[in-house]
């Protein structure tokens, strides 16, 4: 089989399957726009290769056959479809084509414009003013009799004031307003039932219920858009026909008369703006020649009227090719895969990047570089890949794997067990993470460099004066540069450099915490310091040894090992030590049994001789655990001035209570 023919057969089979899902099962497997794109591919192939056109090509068919269990009704006047246009140029061409077919005196006619409602087309027949039949579009020739269900729609007149017309046939759209749809789905979810993908499916599903009591409880509405039989002779325009229907009691969507393409374009753009606030979903506007005689003159081309067209909104789901995947490193070292797309207009905006979230999502989608993908974007929502067209996958593609090394700093990348996001291990060194690492490093519970706040750190980093935390201790060499910075006088620089100098005398737990290893918070840092006694031991520890430390599980142990494996981190640590950072060796007492081992303390009220953090550190250094709330497990409450509810609770539980003076005696003793 030729490749063109093979491609045609593939498209025909896909379209048939989608038609079946859409028309028969009310459960579309792709969006309308994706469907249109597939259909357009087939149309193009058929136009270029007319001899290959397949007898079963769905191009000249409106839809699939209806389900057998509703009775079938032949439409006296077929229910046709509309052509589509997408931009101002298409619109101007449409106007031109209309003009070409009209004689001089009728050129540049008025157009009536309506919203293109996203529901289901239904034809209603009134005999002498009584609704006798409601029929779905079906395949355009034959539809299903859904009269019982349609009669339950509340905004629809069942009997008209005017009973003189023998047979009136009007057409319009049955839809489910967004609010009713949301409520219906919410209820379905609560009852553990299947939810509907969108309001159109919900409306379709409701109309296809054999039991009209179900439809009755669904929030459906009918909007009229044309009269195909029974219109009084004196009415000569689409606009007046709709106004007449309105007087009979039918609901209309927004309607408007325009005369030029520019005027129409303005309206189109204003509707795009209004779209999110409309009570129902629309997918474009419909442009109709207003004069009914001119409509008749223009007639139809195959199954579409020449006098009307659908001016669709930009597609919200579009197919395009994934050209590459780039891994971006976030401020905390997380690696996020970003799909680089063949640029494409989605929902009116050109999209060339799309987040793929994480390696798990890539595996779930089974996405590969070179694949055709569907990209969805609605309103201001971030675009996302909703589908990968694996059928269309080019030869020789490879599954996507996580990079072994950070694309920014080349440090090893790890994916901790049970976590979705991979991370770069070059915490101290990686340029992508530097600002975050710097801010953490100087913070109070870390190196506590008071005079060097977040604001200046970021400025220094952006000026290139510092890159990583070791550079902080070289800042004194750049005193001349520093004093030149706006709003940073000699005095502040002096204070800053003194604070940096003072920070060199620290404690091992604070230093470990300052390194910013993932999962190593203040108390884990303290436990690690106790467990290993000095930095060298910690740096050499293996996974098993690390996991013997209280608080340290597999993930944290892994992060520690990886951190100290990264050469760049080691270089930074070496510079820090060389710069003179020191701490007192932990005493034997600290390493061995400590006086408060096994005790659980709570601090409350105001202490006068020290801050709470300091008191906490002192208690921890003596082996106590310090927690935030009093419970039966609390052994002692340290109560400062103005202690309140915690004191009362401790008293009621009979817990040992110590005041500040007693605490100081205990520390000194
Ligand atoms: S007029 C011969 N007006 O769009 C043309 N159709 O793509 C008859 N639709 O099957 C259609 N809003 O379900 C018309 N204001 C509107 C419409 C509308 C939605 C739907 C209708 C039709 C489909 C054609």
XYZ file of C-alpha atoms and ligand atoms in Angstrom:
693
model
C 0.000 0.000 0.000
C 1.338 3.446 -0.826
C 2.240 5.547 2.188
C -0.396 8.140 1.247
C -3.075 5.480 1.136
C -1.836 3.979 4.391
C -1.968 7.393 6.042
C -5.499 7.932 4.718
C -6.683 4.580 6.044
C -5.134 5.334 9.421
C -6.877 8.713 9.601
C -10.211 7.229 8.482
C -10.028 4.573 11.154
C -9.117 7.103 13.817
C -11.934 9.444 12.787
C -14.440 6.603 12.785
C -13.445 5.553 16.250
C -13.697 9.137 17.480
C -17.079 9.588 15.745
C -18.389 6.513 17.458
C -17.127 7.700 20.827
C -18.596 11.148 20.280
C -21.955 10.489 18.673
C -22.881 7.075 19.960
C -21.204 6.774 23.326
C -21.343 10.486 24.267
C -17.844 9.977 25.527
C -15.377 11.755 23.263
C -11.810 10.517 23.438
C -10.286 13.716 22.049
C -11.177 17.398 21.977
C -13.124 18.936 19.103
C -10.031 20.784 17.979
C -7.916 17.675 17.900
C -10.663 16.017 15.934
C -10.740 18.949 13.511
C -6.989 18.693 13.052
C -7.164 14.991 12.183
C -10.080 15.681 9.876
C -8.180 18.485 8.177
C -5.221 16.173 7.558
C -7.546 13.759 5.762
C -9.221 16.572 3.791
C -5.797 17.782 2.629
C -4.735 14.293 1.577
C -8.022 13.792 -0.291
C -7.676 17.109 -2.075
C -4.113 16.342 -3.140
C -4.868 12.725 -4.070
C -8.467 12.566 -5.272
C -7.954 9.178 -6.906
C -7.253 7.634 -3.501
C -10.455 8.870 -1.833
C -11.891 5.961 0.125
C -15.543 5.010 -0.197
C -15.962 5.017 3.582
C -14.215 8.351 4.142
C -16.059 10.200 6.908
C -15.350 13.597 5.324
C -18.743 13.846 3.715
C -20.646 12.455 6.641
C -21.954 14.537 9.493
C -21.875 11.936 12.248
C -22.371 8.325 13.189
C -25.688 6.470 13.155
C -27.890 6.950 16.213
C -28.342 4.314 18.891
C -31.110 1.856 18.073
C -33.266 2.159 21.164
C -34.822 5.596 20.615
C -37.134 5.590 17.644
C -35.606 7.105 14.571
C -37.009 10.095 12.763
C -36.168 11.234 9.269
C -35.553 15.006 9.082
C -37.846 16.559 6.449
C -35.178 19.210 6.079
C -31.693 17.847 6.723
C -29.806 19.219 9.722
C -26.591 20.489 8.296
C -23.308 21.581 9.600
C -21.348 24.834 9.411
C -17.992 25.586 7.830
C -15.326 26.997 10.132
C -13.197 30.117 9.970
C -10.477 31.072 12.426
C -9.181 34.587 11.790
C -9.846 37.974 10.210
C -8.400 36.891 6.882
C -10.753 33.882 6.742
C -13.595 36.222 7.634
C -12.736 38.649 4.833
C -12.593 35.723 2.417
C -15.983 34.539 3.611
C -17.448 38.018 3.013
C -15.795 38.105 -0.410
C -17.220 34.714 -1.387
C -20.694 35.842 -0.330
C -20.353 39.071 -2.325
C -19.158 37.225 -5.437
C -22.428 35.320 -5.562
C -24.693 38.309 -5.033
C -25.802 40.682 -7.764
C -24.641 44.283 -7.539
C -27.589 45.706 -5.590
C -27.307 43.063 -2.847
C -23.547 43.163 -2.263
C -22.274 43.926 1.244
C -25.351 42.585 3.022
C -26.013 42.828 6.745
C -24.915 39.910 8.846
C -26.563 38.610 11.942
C -24.170 37.206 14.541
C -24.926 34.747 17.344
C -22.982 32.831 19.923
C -21.921 29.357 18.900
C -23.346 27.374 21.767
C -21.521 24.228 22.768
C -24.361 21.774 23.265
C -26.425 19.536 21.008
C -28.478 20.566 18.018
C -32.141 19.663 18.428
C -35.056 20.137 16.067
C -38.477 20.920 17.586
C -41.796 20.428 15.816
C -44.899 22.296 16.991
C -48.238 21.340 15.444
C -50.858 24.008 15.889
C -48.801 25.429 18.693
C -48.174 22.180 20.573
C -44.741 20.616 20.898
C -45.167 17.204 19.323
C -41.674 16.087 18.505
C -38.040 16.756 19.420
C -35.307 15.081 17.391
C -31.519 14.997 17.680
C -29.343 15.775 14.686
C -28.073 12.192 14.404
C -26.310 11.851 11.061
C -28.066 14.939 9.694
C -30.631 12.911 7.753
C -32.069 10.798 10.557
C -32.078 11.549 14.259
C -33.553 10.122 17.445
C -36.887 10.958 18.940
C -36.099 12.472 22.342
C -39.456 14.250 22.804
C -40.064 12.929 26.336
C -36.729 14.213 27.559
C -36.929 17.567 25.797
C -40.351 18.216 27.297
C -38.691 18.325 30.722
C -36.537 21.338 29.771
C -37.869 24.205 31.815
C -37.132 27.220 29.618
C -38.937 25.647 26.670
C -42.581 26.487 25.854
C -44.606 23.277 25.421
C -47.582 25.158 24.022
C -47.433 28.406 22.037
C -49.930 31.280 22.166
C -50.148 31.242 18.393
C -51.965 28.031 17.379
C -52.514 29.073 13.787
C -49.350 27.568 12.341
C -49.935 24.055 11.186
C -46.339 22.921 11.356
C -43.559 24.974 12.903
C -40.055 23.538 12.943
C -37.420 25.405 14.887
C -33.873 24.435 15.696
C -31.595 25.285 18.489
C -29.103 23.994 20.986
C -29.756 22.048 24.166
C -27.029 22.746 26.686
C -26.209 22.476 30.343
C -25.200 25.770 31.987
C -21.792 25.713 33.677
C -23.201 26.155 37.193
C -25.651 23.266 36.839
C -22.902 21.116 35.362
C -20.584 21.802 38.293
C -23.329 20.905 40.747
C -24.251 17.728 38.892
C -20.647 16.540 38.838
C -20.217 17.400 42.494
C -23.230 15.267 43.371
C -21.991 12.438 41.155
C -18.636 12.576 42.903
C -20.242 12.481 46.337
C -22.285 9.438 45.320
C -19.214 7.757 43.883
C -20.706 7.884 40.388
C -19.020 8.649 37.107
C -18.558 12.356 36.391
C -18.992 14.010 32.981
C -15.989 15.389 31.126
C -17.700 18.654 30.138
C -21.135 20.308 30.015
C -21.725 19.176 26.441
C -21.301 15.525 27.364
C -23.493 16.004 30.402
C -26.241 17.509 28.219
C -25.884 14.703 25.681
C -25.897 12.051 28.391
C -29.040 13.561 29.889
C -30.912 13.620 26.588
C -30.027 10.007 25.908
C -31.666 8.717 29.063
C -34.546 6.426 28.241
C -36.233 7.428 31.493
C -37.437 11.056 31.213
C -37.381 11.409 35.013
C -33.611 11.470 34.868
C -33.541 14.236 32.262
C -36.081 16.131 34.322
C -33.617 16.474 37.172
C -30.808 17.657 34.944
C -30.334 21.416 34.556
C -30.843 21.614 30.789
C -31.733 24.688 28.727
C -32.785 25.259 25.117
C -31.566 28.212 23.010
C -33.280 28.726 19.664
C -31.263 29.714 16.567
C -33.376 29.119 13.499
C -36.825 28.565 12.030
C -36.813 26.055 9.195
C -40.533 25.808 8.560
C -43.639 27.825 9.453
C -42.160 31.307 9.659
C -44.795 33.982 8.905
C -44.313 35.384 5.372
C -43.865 38.951 6.489
C -40.683 38.070 8.393
C -37.764 38.423 6.034
C -34.602 38.377 8.136
C -32.823 36.022 10.507
C -32.786 38.761 13.136
C -36.551 39.270 12.984
C -37.147 35.509 12.924
C -35.278 35.210 16.194
C -37.127 38.150 17.710
C -40.374 36.459 16.697
C -39.255 33.235 18.423
C -38.409 35.277 21.454
C -41.959 36.651 21.536
C -43.287 33.114 21.324
C -41.386 32.363 24.512
C -38.047 30.936 23.342
C -34.737 31.873 24.924
C -32.079 33.347 22.622
C -28.360 33.768 23.102
C -26.746 37.147 22.430
C -27.606 38.345 18.897
C -26.311 41.308 16.934
C -26.356 42.874 13.466
C -23.134 43.962 11.752
C -22.195 45.151 8.317
C -18.436 45.016 7.947
C -15.683 42.523 8.674
C -14.014 44.966 11.070
C -17.190 45.501 13.029
C -17.638 41.762 13.235
C -14.035 41.290 14.298
C -14.548 43.724 17.196
C -17.574 41.768 18.316
C -15.646 38.484 18.048
C -12.850 39.850 20.245
C -15.322 41.213 22.784
C -16.985 37.802 23.034
C -13.603 36.141 23.652
C -13.215 38.493 26.621
C -16.709 37.780 27.903
C -16.459 34.044 27.366
C -15.231 33.026 30.836
C -18.121 34.938 32.461
C -20.906 33.530 30.306
C -23.260 31.103 32.070
C -22.701 28.454 29.375
C -19.892 27.229 27.161
C -19.435 28.530 23.639
C -16.758 27.697 21.101
C -17.107 30.643 18.745
C -19.667 32.839 17.088
C -21.912 32.054 14.118
C -22.128 34.574 11.285
C -25.277 34.461 9.154
C -26.401 36.557 6.181
C -29.359 38.353 7.730
C -31.707 38.502 4.740
C -33.565 35.202 4.325
C -34.046 35.695 0.572
C -30.322 36.176 0.143
C -29.769 33.019 2.213
C -31.931 31.113 -0.256
C -30.055 32.621 -3.201
C -26.704 31.630 -1.740
C -27.825 28.088 -0.911
C -25.532 25.251 0.155
C -22.261 23.741 -0.921
C -22.283 20.032 -0.124
C -23.454 19.981 3.497
C -22.664 23.525 4.559
C -24.590 26.749 3.958
C -22.794 29.380 1.862
C -24.628 32.057 3.843
C -23.322 31.164 7.288
C -20.123 30.081 8.948
C -18.782 29.360 12.411
C -16.045 31.795 13.474
C -14.279 29.576 15.974
C -12.252 30.719 18.945
C -8.581 29.831 18.962
C -8.230 26.152 19.694
C -7.620 25.372 23.351
C -6.134 21.987 22.543
C -3.710 21.753 19.645
C -1.318 19.152 18.322
C 2.322 20.002 17.864
C 5.735 18.358 18.019
C 7.948 18.007 21.070
C 11.392 19.050 19.828
C 13.415 18.674 23.015
C 13.275 18.326 26.775
C 15.324 20.691 28.922
C 15.859 20.197 32.640
C 15.537 23.382 34.639
C 17.069 23.649 38.090
C 14.961 25.526 40.638
C 16.154 27.588 43.592
C 15.991 24.587 45.871
C 17.776 22.280 43.445
C 14.713 20.575 42.041
C 15.001 19.494 38.434
C 11.902 20.163 36.343
C 11.617 18.870 32.787
C 10.444 21.537 30.350
C 9.149 20.427 26.953
C 10.371 22.561 24.046
C 7.580 22.583 21.483
C 7.317 23.481 17.859
C 5.684 26.882 18.579
C 1.918 26.713 18.236
C -1.070 28.956 18.932
C -3.124 27.573 21.805
C -6.134 29.527 23.024
C -4.808 32.640 21.272
C -1.278 32.545 22.693
C 1.874 31.136 21.147
C 3.161 28.299 23.270
C 6.690 26.968 22.855
C 7.431 25.652 26.355
C 5.394 23.345 28.520
C 6.201 21.936 31.929
C 6.303 18.153 32.103
C 6.394 18.280 35.926
C 8.705 15.351 36.730
C 10.178 12.140 35.401
C 7.176 10.168 36.704
C 4.821 12.295 34.618
C 7.040 11.736 31.571
C 6.833 7.994 32.126
C 3.079 8.148 32.707
C 2.532 10.027 29.449
C 5.133 7.847 27.687
C 6.423 10.965 26.008
C 9.546 11.033 23.820
C 11.454 13.731 22.006
C 10.042 13.861 18.464
C 6.494 12.880 19.485
C 3.358 14.672 18.354
C 1.568 15.865 21.475
C -1.696 17.610 22.304
C -1.243 20.816 24.254
C -4.142 22.323 26.189
C -4.467 25.860 27.485
C -7.694 27.577 28.545
C -8.046 31.101 29.938
C -4.977 31.989 31.951
C -4.229 28.397 32.860
C -0.657 27.150 32.342
C -0.440 25.026 29.180
C -0.061 21.293 29.611
C 0.420 18.174 27.535
C -2.803 16.174 27.626
C -1.951 13.441 25.177
C 0.907 11.827 23.328
C 0.158 10.500 19.847
C 2.178 7.317 20.127
C 0.667 6.058 16.830
C 2.484 8.832 15.033
C 5.816 8.327 16.780
C 8.775 8.689 14.410
C 11.328 5.880 14.137
C 14.322 5.693 16.441
C 13.052 7.601 19.437
C 14.402 6.866 22.890
C 12.602 6.876 26.239
C 13.444 9.983 28.250
C 15.810 9.486 31.166
C 16.802 11.687 34.040
C 20.178 13.385 33.462
C 22.981 11.987 35.633
C 24.446 15.415 36.174
C 23.001 18.826 36.875
C 22.689 20.788 33.623
C 23.738 23.947 35.481
C 26.665 22.869 37.687
C 27.348 19.292 36.598
C 27.019 17.912 40.155
C 25.385 14.464 40.389
C 21.594 14.346 40.254
C 19.640 12.104 42.628
C 16.056 10.926 42.711
C 15.361 9.921 46.316
C 13.201 6.814 46.674
C 9.554 7.679 46.987
C 10.015 11.261 45.773
C 8.747 12.656 42.497
C 11.379 15.310 41.967
C 14.994 14.741 41.183
C 17.496 17.157 42.632
C 20.942 18.515 42.046
C 23.355 17.650 44.855
C 25.556 20.719 44.334
C 23.654 22.662 46.977
C 26.410 25.050 47.989
C 27.929 25.453 44.590
C 25.171 25.219 42.000
C 24.516 28.712 40.556
C 20.805 27.940 40.283
C 20.630 27.394 44.029
C 23.141 29.952 45.248
C 20.822 32.701 46.462
C 18.732 30.241 48.416
C 21.864 28.647 49.888
C 23.283 32.052 50.826
C 20.109 33.179 52.593
C 19.908 29.952 54.550
C 23.595 30.068 55.467
C 23.469 33.491 57.153
C 20.128 32.891 58.917
C 19.915 33.133 62.683
C 19.796 29.420 63.403
C 22.653 28.773 60.963
C 25.741 31.030 60.932
C 23.729 33.907 62.386
C 25.411 36.742 60.455
C 23.189 39.485 61.712
C 24.561 42.422 59.741
C 24.211 40.639 56.402
C 20.523 40.326 55.596
C 18.734 38.703 52.696
C 18.455 41.993 50.791
C 22.201 42.668 50.677
C 23.021 39.049 49.980
C 20.895 39.128 46.858
C 22.378 42.440 45.765
C 25.947 41.189 46.307
C 25.105 38.012 44.421
C 23.620 39.921 41.538
C 26.629 42.245 41.429
C 28.829 39.168 41.227
C 30.621 39.989 44.498
C 29.697 36.609 45.934
C 28.744 33.339 44.304
C 28.709 30.803 47.061
C 28.779 30.845 50.857
C 32.575 30.678 51.064
C 32.782 34.002 49.228
C 31.108 35.681 52.221
C 34.367 35.264 54.153
C 36.307 36.953 51.336
C 34.041 39.999 51.293
C 36.565 41.943 53.413
C 38.906 41.871 50.423
C 36.308 43.843 48.491
C 35.740 46.576 51.061
C 36.354 49.271 48.408
C 33.689 47.847 46.145
C 31.242 47.483 48.992
C 31.370 51.071 50.218
C 30.591 52.262 46.696
C 27.242 50.494 46.689
C 24.318 52.895 47.016
C 22.805 53.139 50.501
C 25.624 51.039 51.971
C 27.907 53.443 53.830
C 31.293 52.788 55.442
C 29.670 52.201 58.768
C 27.286 49.519 57.579
C 30.112 47.821 55.702
C 32.170 47.873 58.869
C 29.311 46.362 60.884
C 28.732 43.766 58.247
C 32.362 42.681 58.116
C 32.485 42.506 61.916
C 29.379 40.323 61.969
C 30.953 38.056 59.360
C 34.150 37.836 61.390
C 32.205 37.067 64.585
C 30.233 34.310 62.913
C 33.412 32.285 62.438
C 33.164 31.102 66.015
C 30.205 28.748 65.831
C 29.046 25.282 66.905
C 29.210 22.066 64.927
C 25.393 21.617 64.858
C 24.941 25.153 63.530
C 27.583 24.614 60.875
C 26.012 21.336 59.743
C 22.617 23.016 59.629
C 24.073 25.970 57.676
C 25.194 23.671 54.865
C 21.539 23.378 53.849
C 21.564 19.636 53.178
C 18.103 18.499 52.227
C 16.196 17.046 55.168
C 18.790 18.229 57.696
C 16.957 20.713 59.895
C 18.127 22.122 63.188
C 17.440 19.091 65.331
C 18.783 16.591 62.796
C 21.962 18.684 62.572
C 22.282 18.459 66.358
C 21.762 14.696 66.303
C 24.347 14.305 63.553
C 26.838 16.388 65.504
C 26.314 14.196 68.567
C 26.439 10.974 66.591
C 29.658 11.737 64.709
C 31.415 14.148 67.034
C 33.240 15.992 64.273
C 32.771 17.065 60.707
C 35.287 14.648 59.191
C 33.476 11.656 60.639
C 30.197 12.912 59.315
C 31.649 13.528 55.860
C 32.993 9.983 55.730
C 29.873 8.269 57.097
C 28.100 5.712 54.945
C 24.347 5.147 54.616
C 24.154 2.565 57.396
C 26.098 4.660 59.853
C 24.027 7.707 59.077
C 20.783 5.852 59.601
C 21.800 4.983 63.138
C 21.346 8.661 63.988
C 17.995 9.506 65.574
C 15.751 11.251 63.054
C 17.768 10.176 60.023
C 15.920 7.919 57.602
C 16.937 6.561 54.254
C 16.073 9.696 52.258
C 18.017 12.064 54.485
C 20.946 9.650 54.741
C 21.004 9.504 50.966
C 20.941 13.290 50.677
C 23.848 13.578 53.137
C 25.989 11.033 51.313
C 25.308 12.691 47.964
C 25.991 16.130 49.373
C 29.432 15.169 50.621
C 30.168 13.248 47.433
C 29.781 16.374 45.282
C 33.315 17.691 44.734
C 32.109 21.251 44.437
C 30.517 21.146 47.880
C 33.753 19.768 49.348
C 35.705 22.635 47.832
C 33.345 25.166 49.401
C 33.600 23.485 52.828
C 37.377 23.473 52.586
C 37.389 27.218 51.896
C 35.055 27.860 54.830
C 37.358 26.018 57.223
C 40.401 27.761 55.777
C 38.666 31.091 56.278
C 38.725 30.308 59.996
C 35.343 28.875 60.858
C 35.765 26.873 64.056
C 33.725 25.310 66.773
C 34.552 23.835 70.122
C 34.919 20.116 70.104
C 31.855 18.590 71.624
C 32.760 17.533 75.155
C 32.904 13.882 76.086
C 29.968 14.605 78.261
C 27.988 15.767 75.221
C 28.939 12.678 73.324
C 28.188 10.253 76.080
C 25.311 10.164 78.501
C 23.961 13.569 79.163
C 22.195 14.835 82.245
C 18.860 15.499 80.522
C 18.847 12.446 78.227
C 15.337 11.124 77.744
C 13.668 14.236 79.139
C 11.121 16.241 77.237
C 10.977 19.989 78.021
C 8.599 22.748 77.034
C 9.505 26.452 77.312
C 6.791 29.031 77.936
C 6.517 32.693 78.950
C 9.273 35.319 78.641
C 12.828 34.608 79.806
C 14.826 37.628 80.930
C 18.375 36.329 80.791
C 18.286 34.760 77.313
C 16.040 34.178 74.339
C 13.955 31.060 74.021
C 16.086 29.745 71.173
C 19.156 30.007 73.337
C 17.433 28.237 76.221
C 16.319 25.567 73.789
C 19.856 25.067 72.459
C 21.187 24.791 76.014
C 18.598 22.198 76.934
C 19.296 20.231 73.775
C 23.017 20.367 74.464
C 22.246 18.712 77.774
C 20.358 15.952 76.010
C 16.751 17.096 76.449
C 14.169 17.129 73.711
C 12.354 20.455 73.474
C 8.844 20.511 72.140
C 6.234 23.197 71.564
C 3.282 21.833 73.487
C 2.605 20.336 76.875
C 1.414 16.730 76.936
C 1.467 13.763 79.267
C 4.951 13.010 77.879
C 6.372 16.360 79.023
C 8.808 15.902 81.905
C 9.497 19.561 82.755
C 8.034 22.950 81.921
C 10.405 25.932 81.961
C 8.064 28.802 82.837
C 9.244 32.393 82.282
C 7.287 35.533 83.098
C 3.683 35.859 82.009
C 3.321 32.123 81.395
C -0.286 31.320 80.494
C -2.200 28.301 79.281
C 0.799 25.973 79.041
C 1.576 26.608 82.692
C -2.037 25.907 83.643
C -2.021 22.699 81.626
C 1.273 21.530 83.132
C -0.115 22.201 86.598
C -3.246 20.246 85.858
C -1.160 17.325 84.602
C 1.102 17.473 87.646
C 4.200 18.133 85.531
C 7.437 19.348 87.086
C 7.662 23.165 86.701
C 10.947 25.105 86.784
C 11.249 28.909 86.816
C 14.035 30.895 85.179
C 16.122 31.288 88.344
C 16.024 27.540 89.014
C 16.893 26.891 85.370
C 20.002 29.127 85.600
C 21.121 27.345 88.761
C 20.692 24.031 86.976
C 22.762 25.227 83.991
C 25.560 26.483 86.201
C 25.511 23.395 88.343
S -26.935 27.466 12.765
C -27.223 25.262 8.623
N -26.460 28.735 15.011
O -23.146 24.348 15.480
C -26.615 25.820 9.837
N -25.682 26.532 14.815
O -21.343 23.391 13.414
C -27.345 25.470 11.057
N -24.552 25.707 16.832
O -25.095 21.660 14.438
C -26.659 25.816 12.304
N -24.806 27.518 18.041
O -25.318 22.403 16.861
C -26.308 27.591 14.333
N -26.142 29.996 16.949
C -25.998 28.851 16.272
C -25.355 27.746 16.827
C -25.208 26.590 16.067
C -24.335 26.284 18.017
C -24.135 24.337 16.485
C -25.251 23.479 15.976
C -24.781 22.990 14.641
C -23.305 23.195 14.718
C -22.723 23.382 13.353
